[in-house]
Coordinates of C-alpha atoms and ligand atoms in Angstrom, one line a residue:
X1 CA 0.0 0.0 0.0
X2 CA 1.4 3.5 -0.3
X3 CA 1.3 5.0 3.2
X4 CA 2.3 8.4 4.8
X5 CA 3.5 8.6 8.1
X6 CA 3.3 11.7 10.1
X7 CA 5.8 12.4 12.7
X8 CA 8.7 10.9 12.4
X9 CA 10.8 10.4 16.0
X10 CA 11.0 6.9 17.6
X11 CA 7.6 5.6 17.1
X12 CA 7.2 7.2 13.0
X13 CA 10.7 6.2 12.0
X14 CA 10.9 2.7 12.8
X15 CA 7.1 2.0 12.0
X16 CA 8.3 3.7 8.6
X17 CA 11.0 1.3 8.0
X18 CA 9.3 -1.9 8.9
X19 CA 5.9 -1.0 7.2
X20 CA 8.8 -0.5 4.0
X21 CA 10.8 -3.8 4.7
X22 CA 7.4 -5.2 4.8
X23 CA 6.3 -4.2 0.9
X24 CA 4.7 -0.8 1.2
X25 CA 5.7 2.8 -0.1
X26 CA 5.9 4.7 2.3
X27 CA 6.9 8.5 3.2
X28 CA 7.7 10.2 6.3
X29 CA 6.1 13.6 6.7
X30 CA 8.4 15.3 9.7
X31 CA 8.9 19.5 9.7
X32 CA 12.5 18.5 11.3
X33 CA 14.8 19.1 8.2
X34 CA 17.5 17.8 9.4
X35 CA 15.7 14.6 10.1
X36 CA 13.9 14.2 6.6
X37 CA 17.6 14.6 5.3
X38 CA 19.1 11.7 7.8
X39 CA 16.0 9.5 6.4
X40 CA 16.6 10.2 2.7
X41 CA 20.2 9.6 3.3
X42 CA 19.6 6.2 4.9
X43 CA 20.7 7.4 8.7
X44 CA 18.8 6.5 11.7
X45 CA 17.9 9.8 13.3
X46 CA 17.5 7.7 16.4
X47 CA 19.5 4.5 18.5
X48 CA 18.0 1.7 17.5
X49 CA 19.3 -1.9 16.9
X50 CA 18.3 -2.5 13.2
X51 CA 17.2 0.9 12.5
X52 CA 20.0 1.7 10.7
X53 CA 19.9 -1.3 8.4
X54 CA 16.6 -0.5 7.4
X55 CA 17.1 2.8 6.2
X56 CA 20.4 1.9 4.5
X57 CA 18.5 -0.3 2.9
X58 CA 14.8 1.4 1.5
X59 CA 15.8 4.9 1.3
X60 CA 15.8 6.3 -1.7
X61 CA 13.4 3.0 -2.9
X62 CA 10.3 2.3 -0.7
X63 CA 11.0 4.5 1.7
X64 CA 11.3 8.7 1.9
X65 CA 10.9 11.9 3.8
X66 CA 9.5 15.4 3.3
X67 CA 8.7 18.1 5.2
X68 CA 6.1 18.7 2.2
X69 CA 2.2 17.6 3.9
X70 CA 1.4 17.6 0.1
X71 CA 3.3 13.8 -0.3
X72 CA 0.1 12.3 1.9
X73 CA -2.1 13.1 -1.2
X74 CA -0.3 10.3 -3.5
X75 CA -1.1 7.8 -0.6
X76 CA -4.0 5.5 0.7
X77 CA -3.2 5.5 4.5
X78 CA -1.7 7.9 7.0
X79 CA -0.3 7.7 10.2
X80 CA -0.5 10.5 12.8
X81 CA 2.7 9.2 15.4
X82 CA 3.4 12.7 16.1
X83 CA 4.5 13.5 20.1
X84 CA 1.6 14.0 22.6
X85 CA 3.8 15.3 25.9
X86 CA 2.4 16.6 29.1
X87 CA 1.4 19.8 30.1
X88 CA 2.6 21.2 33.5
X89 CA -0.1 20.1 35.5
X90 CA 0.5 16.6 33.9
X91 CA -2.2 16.1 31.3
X92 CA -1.9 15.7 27.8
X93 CA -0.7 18.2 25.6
X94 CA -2.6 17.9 22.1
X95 CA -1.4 20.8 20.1
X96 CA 1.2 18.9 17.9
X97 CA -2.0 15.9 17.1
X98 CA -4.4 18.9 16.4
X99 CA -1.8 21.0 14.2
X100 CA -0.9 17.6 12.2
X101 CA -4.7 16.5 11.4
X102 CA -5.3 19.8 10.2
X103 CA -2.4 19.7 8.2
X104 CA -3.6 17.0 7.0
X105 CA -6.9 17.8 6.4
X106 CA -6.0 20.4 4.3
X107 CA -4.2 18.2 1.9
X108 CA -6.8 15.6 2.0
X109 CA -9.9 18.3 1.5
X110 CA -7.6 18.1 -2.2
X111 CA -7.5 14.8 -2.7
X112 CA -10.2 12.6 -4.3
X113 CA -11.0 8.7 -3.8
X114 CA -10.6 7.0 -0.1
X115 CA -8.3 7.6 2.8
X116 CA -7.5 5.9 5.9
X117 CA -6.1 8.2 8.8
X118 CA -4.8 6.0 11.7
X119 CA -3.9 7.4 14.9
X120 CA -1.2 5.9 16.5
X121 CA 0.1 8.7 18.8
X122 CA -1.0 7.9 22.5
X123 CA -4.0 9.9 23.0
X124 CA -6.7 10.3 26.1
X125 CA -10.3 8.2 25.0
X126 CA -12.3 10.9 23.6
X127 CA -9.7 12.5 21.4
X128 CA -9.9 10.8 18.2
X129 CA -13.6 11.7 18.5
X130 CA -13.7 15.0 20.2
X131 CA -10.4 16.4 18.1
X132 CA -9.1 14.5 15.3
X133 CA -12.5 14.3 13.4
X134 CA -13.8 17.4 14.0
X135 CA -10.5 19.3 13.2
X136 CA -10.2 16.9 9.9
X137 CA -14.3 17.6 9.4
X138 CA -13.1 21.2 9.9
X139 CA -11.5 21.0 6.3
X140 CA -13.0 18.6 4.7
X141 CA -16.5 19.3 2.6
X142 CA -18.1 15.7 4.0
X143 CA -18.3 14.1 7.4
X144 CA -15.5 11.2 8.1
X145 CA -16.7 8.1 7.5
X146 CA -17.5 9.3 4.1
X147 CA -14.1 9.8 1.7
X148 CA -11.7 9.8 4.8
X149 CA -12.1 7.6 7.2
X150 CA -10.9 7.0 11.0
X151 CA -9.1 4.6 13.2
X152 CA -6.8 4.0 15.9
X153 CA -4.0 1.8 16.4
X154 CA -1.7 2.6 19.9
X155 CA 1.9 1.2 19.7
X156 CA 3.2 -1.0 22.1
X157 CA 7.1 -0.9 21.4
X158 CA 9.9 -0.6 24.0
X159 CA 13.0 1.4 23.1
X160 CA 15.7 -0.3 22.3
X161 CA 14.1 -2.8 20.8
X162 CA 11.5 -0.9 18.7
X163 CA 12.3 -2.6 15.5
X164 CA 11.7 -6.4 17.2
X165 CA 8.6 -5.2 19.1
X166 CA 7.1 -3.8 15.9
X167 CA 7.9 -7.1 13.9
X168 CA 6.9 -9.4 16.7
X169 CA 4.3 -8.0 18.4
X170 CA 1.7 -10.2 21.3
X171 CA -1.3 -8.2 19.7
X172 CA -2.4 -5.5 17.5
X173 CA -5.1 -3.4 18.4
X174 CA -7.6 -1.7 15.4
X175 CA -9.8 0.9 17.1
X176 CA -12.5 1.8 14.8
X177 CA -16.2 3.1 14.7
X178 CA -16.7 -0.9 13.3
X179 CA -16.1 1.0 9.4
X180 CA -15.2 -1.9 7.2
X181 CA -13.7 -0.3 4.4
X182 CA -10.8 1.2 7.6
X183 CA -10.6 -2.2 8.9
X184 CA -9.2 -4.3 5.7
X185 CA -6.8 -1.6 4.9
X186 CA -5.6 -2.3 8.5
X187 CA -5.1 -5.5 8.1
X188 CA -3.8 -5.2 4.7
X189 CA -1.3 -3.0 6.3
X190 CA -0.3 -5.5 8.9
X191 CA -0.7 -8.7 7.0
X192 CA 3.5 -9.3 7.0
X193 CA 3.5 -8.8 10.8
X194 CA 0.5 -10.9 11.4
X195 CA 2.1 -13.4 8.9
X196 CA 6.0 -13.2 10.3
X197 CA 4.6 -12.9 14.4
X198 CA 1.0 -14.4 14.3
X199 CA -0.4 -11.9 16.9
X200 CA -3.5 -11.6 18.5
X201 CA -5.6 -8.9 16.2
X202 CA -8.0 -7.0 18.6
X203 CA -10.7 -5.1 16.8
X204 CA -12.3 -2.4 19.3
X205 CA -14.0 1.0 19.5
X206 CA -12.1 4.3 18.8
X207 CA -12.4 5.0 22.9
X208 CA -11.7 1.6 23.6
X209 CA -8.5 1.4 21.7
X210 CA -7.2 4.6 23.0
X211 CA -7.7 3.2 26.6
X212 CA -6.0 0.2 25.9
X213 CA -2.7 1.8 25.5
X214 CA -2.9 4.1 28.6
X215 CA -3.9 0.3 30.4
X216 CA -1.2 -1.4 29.1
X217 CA 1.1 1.5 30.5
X218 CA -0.6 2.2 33.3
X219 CA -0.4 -1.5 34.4
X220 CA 3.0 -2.4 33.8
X221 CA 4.0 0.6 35.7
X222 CA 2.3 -0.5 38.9
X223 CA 3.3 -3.6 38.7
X224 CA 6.4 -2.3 39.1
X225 CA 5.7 0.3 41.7
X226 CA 3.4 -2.6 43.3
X227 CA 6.9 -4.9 43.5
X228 CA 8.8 -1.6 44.7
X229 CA 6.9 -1.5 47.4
X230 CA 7.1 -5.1 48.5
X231 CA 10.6 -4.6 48.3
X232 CA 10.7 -1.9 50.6
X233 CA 8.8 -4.2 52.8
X234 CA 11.6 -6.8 52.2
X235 CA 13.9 -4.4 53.2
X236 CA 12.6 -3.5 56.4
X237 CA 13.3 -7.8 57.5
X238 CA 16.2 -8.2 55.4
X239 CA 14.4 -10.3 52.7
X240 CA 16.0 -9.9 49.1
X241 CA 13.0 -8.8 47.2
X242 CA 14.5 -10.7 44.1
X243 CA 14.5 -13.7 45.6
X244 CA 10.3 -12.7 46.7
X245 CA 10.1 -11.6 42.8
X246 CA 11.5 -14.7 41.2
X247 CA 8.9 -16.9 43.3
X248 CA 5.7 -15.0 42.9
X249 CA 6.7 -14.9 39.1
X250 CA 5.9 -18.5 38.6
X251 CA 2.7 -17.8 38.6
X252 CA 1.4 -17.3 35.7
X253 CA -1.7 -15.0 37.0
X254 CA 1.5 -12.4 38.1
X255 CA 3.9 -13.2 35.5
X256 CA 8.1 -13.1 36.0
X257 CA 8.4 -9.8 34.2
X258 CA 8.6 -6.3 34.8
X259 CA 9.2 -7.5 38.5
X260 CA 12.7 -5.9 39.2
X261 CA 12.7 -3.7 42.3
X262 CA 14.9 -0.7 43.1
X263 CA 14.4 3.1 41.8
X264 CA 11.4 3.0 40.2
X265 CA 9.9 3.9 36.5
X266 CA 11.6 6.6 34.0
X267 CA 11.6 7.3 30.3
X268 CA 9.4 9.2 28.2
X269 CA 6.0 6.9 28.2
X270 CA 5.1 5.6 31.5
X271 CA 5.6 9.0 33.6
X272 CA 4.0 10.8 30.8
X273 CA 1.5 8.8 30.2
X274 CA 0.2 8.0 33.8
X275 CA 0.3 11.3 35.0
X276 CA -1.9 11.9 31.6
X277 CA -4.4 9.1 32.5
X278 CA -5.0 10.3 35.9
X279 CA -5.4 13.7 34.6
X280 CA -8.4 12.8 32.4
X281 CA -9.8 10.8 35.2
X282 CA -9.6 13.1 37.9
X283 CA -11.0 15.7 34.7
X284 CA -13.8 12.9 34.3
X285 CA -14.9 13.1 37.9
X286 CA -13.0 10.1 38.8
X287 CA -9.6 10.3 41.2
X288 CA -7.7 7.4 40.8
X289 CA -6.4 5.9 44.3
X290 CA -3.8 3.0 42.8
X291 CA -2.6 5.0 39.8
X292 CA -1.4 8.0 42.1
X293 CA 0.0 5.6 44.5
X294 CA 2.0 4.1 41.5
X295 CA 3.1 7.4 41.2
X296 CA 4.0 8.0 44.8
X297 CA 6.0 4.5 45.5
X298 CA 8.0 5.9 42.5
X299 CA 9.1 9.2 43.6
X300 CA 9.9 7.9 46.8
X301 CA 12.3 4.8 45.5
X302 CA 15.0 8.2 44.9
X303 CA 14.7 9.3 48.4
X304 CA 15.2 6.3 49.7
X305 CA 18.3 5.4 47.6
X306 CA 19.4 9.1 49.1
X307 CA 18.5 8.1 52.6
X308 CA 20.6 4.9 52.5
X309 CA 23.8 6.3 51.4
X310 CA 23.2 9.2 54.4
X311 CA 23.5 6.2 56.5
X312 CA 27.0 5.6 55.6
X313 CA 28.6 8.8 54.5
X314 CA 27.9 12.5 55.1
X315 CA 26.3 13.3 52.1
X316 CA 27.1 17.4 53.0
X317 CA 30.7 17.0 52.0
X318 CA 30.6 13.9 50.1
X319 CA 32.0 13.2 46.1
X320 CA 29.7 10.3 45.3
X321 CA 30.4 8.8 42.0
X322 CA 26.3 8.1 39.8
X323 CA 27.0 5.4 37.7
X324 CA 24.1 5.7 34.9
X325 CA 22.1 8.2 33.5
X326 CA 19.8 6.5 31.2
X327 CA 16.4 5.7 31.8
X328 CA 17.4 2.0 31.2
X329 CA 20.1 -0.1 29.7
X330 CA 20.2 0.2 25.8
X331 CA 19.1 3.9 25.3
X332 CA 21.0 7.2 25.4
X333 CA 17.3 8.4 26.4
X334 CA 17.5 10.1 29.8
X335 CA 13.6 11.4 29.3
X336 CA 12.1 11.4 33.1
X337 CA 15.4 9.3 34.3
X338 CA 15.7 8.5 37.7
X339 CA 18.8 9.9 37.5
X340 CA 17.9 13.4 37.4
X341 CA 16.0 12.9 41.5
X342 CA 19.1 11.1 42.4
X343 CA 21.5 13.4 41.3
X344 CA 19.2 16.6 42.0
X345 CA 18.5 14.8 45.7
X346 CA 22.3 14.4 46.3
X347 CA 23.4 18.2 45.0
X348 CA 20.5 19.3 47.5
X349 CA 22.4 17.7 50.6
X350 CA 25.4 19.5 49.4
X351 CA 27.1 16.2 47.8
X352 CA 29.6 16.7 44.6
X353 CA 29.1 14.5 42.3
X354 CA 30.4 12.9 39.3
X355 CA 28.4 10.9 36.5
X356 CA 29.2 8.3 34.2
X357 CA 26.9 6.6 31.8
X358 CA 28.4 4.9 28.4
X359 CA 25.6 7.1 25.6
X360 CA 23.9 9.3 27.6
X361 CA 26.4 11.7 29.0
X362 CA 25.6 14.6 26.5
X363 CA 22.1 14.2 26.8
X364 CA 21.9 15.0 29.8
X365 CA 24.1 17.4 29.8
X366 CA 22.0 19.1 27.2
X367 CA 19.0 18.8 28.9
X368 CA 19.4 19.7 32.8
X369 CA 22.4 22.2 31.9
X370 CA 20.8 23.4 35.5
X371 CA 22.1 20.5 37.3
X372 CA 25.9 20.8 38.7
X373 CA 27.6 17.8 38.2
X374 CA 30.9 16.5 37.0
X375 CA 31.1 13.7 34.0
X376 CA 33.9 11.2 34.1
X377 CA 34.6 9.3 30.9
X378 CA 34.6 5.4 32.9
X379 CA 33.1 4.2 35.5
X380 CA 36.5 3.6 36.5
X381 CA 37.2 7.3 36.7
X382 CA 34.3 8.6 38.2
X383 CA 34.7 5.8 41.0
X384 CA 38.6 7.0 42.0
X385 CA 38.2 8.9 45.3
X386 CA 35.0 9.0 45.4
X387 CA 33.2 8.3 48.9
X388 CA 30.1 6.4 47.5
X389 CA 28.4 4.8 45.0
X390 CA 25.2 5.2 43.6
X391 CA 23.8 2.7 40.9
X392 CA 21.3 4.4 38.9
X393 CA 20.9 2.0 35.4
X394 CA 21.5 -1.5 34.9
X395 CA 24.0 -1.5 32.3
X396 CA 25.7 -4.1 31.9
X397 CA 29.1 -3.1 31.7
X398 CA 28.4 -2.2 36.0
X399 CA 28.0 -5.4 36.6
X400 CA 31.7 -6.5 35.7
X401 CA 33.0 -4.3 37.5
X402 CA 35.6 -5.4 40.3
X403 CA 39.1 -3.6 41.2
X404 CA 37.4 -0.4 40.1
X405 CA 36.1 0.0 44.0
X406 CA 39.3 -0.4 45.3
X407 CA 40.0 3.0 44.3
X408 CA 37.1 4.4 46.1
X409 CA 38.2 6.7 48.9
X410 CA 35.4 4.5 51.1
X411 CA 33.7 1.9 49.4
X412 CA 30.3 2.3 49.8
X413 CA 28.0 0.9 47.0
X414 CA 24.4 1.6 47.2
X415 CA 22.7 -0.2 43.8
X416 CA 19.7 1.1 42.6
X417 CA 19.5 -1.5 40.2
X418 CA 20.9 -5.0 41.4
X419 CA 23.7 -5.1 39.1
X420 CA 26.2 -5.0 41.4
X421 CA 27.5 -8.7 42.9
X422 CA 28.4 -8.4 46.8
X423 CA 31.9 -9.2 47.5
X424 CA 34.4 -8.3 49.8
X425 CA 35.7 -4.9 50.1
X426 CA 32.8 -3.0 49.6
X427 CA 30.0 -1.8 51.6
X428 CA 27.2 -3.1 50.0
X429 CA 23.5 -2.0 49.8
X430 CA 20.8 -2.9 47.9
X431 CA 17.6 -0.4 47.7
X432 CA 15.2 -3.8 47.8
X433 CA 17.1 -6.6 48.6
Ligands
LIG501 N1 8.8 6.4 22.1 C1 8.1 5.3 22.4 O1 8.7 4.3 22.8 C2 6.6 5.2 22.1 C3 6.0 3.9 22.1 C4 4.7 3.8 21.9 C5 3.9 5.0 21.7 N2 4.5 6.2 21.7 C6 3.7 7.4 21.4 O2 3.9 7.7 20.1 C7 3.8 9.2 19.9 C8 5.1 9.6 19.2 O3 6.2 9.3 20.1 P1 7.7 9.4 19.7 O4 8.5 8.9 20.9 O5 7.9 8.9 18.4 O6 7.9 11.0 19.6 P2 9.1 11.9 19.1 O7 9.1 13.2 19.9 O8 10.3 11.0 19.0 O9 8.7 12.2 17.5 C9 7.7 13.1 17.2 C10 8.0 13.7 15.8 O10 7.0 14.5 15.4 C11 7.5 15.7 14.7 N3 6.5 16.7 14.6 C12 6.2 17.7 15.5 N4 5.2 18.5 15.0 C13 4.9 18.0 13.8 C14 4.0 18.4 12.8 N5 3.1 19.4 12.9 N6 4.0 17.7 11.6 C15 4.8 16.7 11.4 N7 5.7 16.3 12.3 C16 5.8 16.9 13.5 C17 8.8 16.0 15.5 O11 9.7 16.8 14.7 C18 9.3 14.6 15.8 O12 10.2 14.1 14.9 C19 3.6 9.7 21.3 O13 2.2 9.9 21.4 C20 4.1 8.6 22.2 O14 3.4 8.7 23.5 C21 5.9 6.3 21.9
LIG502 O1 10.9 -4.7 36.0 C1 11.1 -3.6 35.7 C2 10.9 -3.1 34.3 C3 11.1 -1.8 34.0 N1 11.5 -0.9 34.9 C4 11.7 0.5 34.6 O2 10.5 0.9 33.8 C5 10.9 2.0 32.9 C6 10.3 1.7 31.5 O3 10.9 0.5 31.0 P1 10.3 -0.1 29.6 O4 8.9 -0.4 29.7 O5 11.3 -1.2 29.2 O6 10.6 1.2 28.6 P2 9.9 2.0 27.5 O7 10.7 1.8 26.3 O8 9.6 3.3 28.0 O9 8.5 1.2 27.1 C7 7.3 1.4 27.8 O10 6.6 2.6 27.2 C8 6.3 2.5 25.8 C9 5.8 3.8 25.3 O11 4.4 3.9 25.6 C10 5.4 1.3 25.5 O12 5.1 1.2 24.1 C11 6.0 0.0 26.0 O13 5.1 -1.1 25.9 C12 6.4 0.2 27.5 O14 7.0 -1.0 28.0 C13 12.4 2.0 32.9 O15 12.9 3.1 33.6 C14 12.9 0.7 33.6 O16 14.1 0.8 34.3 C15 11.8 -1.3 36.2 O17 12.2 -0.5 37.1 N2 11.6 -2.6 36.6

């Protein structure tokens, strides 16, 4: 099929290159220059494992970019995965959704025969009815359902393995108002995925489909804060909360994953898109008691990371060495890390500290040029003289270090993460464990 894709970050790009790898045309439509040239040059504007292989390989032949809305006229389907961040207050932020459908509409009001518009931003239930339609309606001469036609489809990938998760997904989700016509071009859209990865297709409502995604979120982020909080319980009768984890996993009503304790939930979906869900509720009438608990449990795991290296070192004159500053292993993303509270938390008690992480050292420098801290260029280096150790994200690289401690000035290790075996000559502490 020949498809447009609007918004072209970490969702937009690899979705583009996959859908391409897969048989369709397709063309990016992003109003970042500088990314539309990295696409048509076959560069990966982002870190991603496969990403780069893609492009390399369908730029230039089923795959483009333009900053030009005008390509979405010479195709069938289009994609809104533009960026839906949070406002202060924490709900959702849906300029750059309602600026792109009337884009959009614009072009389409042009262009005759049908079109599919699938939204596959992450948007509150009610949007797609309340503000994609009536902004596209808003340009076009006939109602949607019409010509142009409406669906949604959220997007369930992890970073730093985007390309795998889109490939190989559990389940698809088609959100629709039950239009037919919209549903076979979705599933002629998908049909290599559901023929490489067999998934489970779920067709839904346009609501229903919206709330699935903020669900899915929602839910793997409590589990986590739920497990947090057991291991803060472990803590207190010097239980390793692993140990707990690894148990209750076996059963298949809690499942083994997402179970690792220690400092809690970062990145740029689930604090995002919690804080957006409880928004709306709370909007709706509703206040939701487990969701801001989730919330709570993970802004205290920081404090408490804080609180235990206070027990061994005097955090006031302290050089404690941060070793990680990405929201996880694999990503040079450091979007709502839980390295900013840590290192924030330790500058506040008067602390110096010095960072290492192996990508996302400029990152964050760019974004929290607020924040006073040293970088070191190892782990090695940050951990000479330094009086503690915090363990902020499990890379694995932390996890084979060894001598490195020796040339702490006291060696106090205080992992956030259980990466860090226990041996002798270090003062270990584990946040959960
Ligand atoms: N990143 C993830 O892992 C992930 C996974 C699932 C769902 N999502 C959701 O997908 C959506 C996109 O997320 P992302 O991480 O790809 O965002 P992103 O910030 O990486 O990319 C958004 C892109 O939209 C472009 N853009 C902004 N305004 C535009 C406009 N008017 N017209 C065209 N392009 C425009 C930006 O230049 C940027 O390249 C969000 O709603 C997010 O919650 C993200
Ligand atoms: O057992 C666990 C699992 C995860 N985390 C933390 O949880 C955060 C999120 O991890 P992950 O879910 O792997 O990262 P994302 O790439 O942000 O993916 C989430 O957010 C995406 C955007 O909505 C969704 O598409 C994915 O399904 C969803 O997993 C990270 O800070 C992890 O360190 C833990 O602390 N313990």
């Amino acid at each position: 099929m020949d498809v447009s894709i609007i918004g072209s970050g970490y969702v937009g790009t690899t979705v583009a290159a996959c859908l391409a790898d897969d048989g369709h045309d397709v063309v990016n439509v992003d109003i970042d220059e500088e990314l539309v040239a990295a696409i048509n040059d076959g560069r990966s504007p982002i870190h991603e494992p496969g990403l780069d292989e893609l492009l390399a390989e369908h730029a230039g032949g089923r795959l483009r970019a333009t900053t030009d809305y005008e390509a979405v006229r010479d195709t069938d389907v289009t994609f809104v995965a533009v960026g839906t961040p949070s406002r202060d207050d924490g709900s959702i932020d849906t300029s750059v959704v309602e600026a792109a459908t009337r884009s959009l509409g614009e072009q389409l009001a042009a262009k005759a025969g049908d079109h599919l518009v699938v939204v596959k931003s992450t948007v509150v239930p009610g949007t797609t009815d309340e503000l994609v339609i009536p902004t596209l309606e808003a340009e076009l001469d006939e109602p949607v359902g019409e010509s142009v036609h409406v669906a949604v489809n959220p997007e369930f990938l992890q970073m730093g393995s985007a390309v795998e998760n889109f490939r190989t997904p559990q389940k698809i989700v088609f959100g629709t108002t039950g239009d037919r016509w919209a549903l076979d071009r979705l599933h002629e859209l998908y049909a290599g995925v559901v023929e490489h990865a067999d998934p489970a297709v779920v067709e839904t409502g346009l609501r229903e489909g919206e709330m699935i995604k903020y669900a899915n979120n929602a839910f793997l982020a409590s589990k986590v804060s739920l497990i947090n909080d057991i291991g803060n319980v472990c803590k207190e009768f010097d239980v390793d909360a692993y140990e707990v984890a690894d148990a209750i996993g076996l059963d298949d009503r809690i499942g083994e994953r997402f179970l690792r304790s220690g400092l809690g939930w970062g990145g740029s979906c689930f604090p995002k898109d919690v804080a957006a869900i409880i928004a709306a509720a709370e909007h709706a009438g509703y206040e939701p008691p487990m969701l801001n608990a989730a919330v709570e449990v993970n802004d205290l795991q920081p404090q408490r990371l804080l609180d235990l290296l206070a027990e061994h070192v005097d955090l006031a004159t302290a050089r404690v060495a941060v070793l990680g500053l990405s929201f996880k292993p694999g990503t040079d993303d450091v979007r709502g890390s839980r390295a900013v509270p840590v290192v924030e938390g330790l500058r506040e008690r008067g602390a110096t500290v010095v960072a290492y992480d192996p990508v996302a050292t400029e990152k964050f420098r760019a974004k929290h040029p607020e924040i006073d801290v040293e970088f070191a260029g190892s782990a090695a280096a940050a951990l000479e003289g330094a009086d503690a150790c915090a363990v902020v994200t499990d890379w694995d690289e932390f996890a084979a270090l060894d001598s490195e401690f020796d040339a702490m000035a006291s060696p106090v290790v205080v992992d956030g993460r259980h990466v860090i075996e226990r041996r002798e000559g270090i003062r270990y502490e584990g946040l959960t464990w």
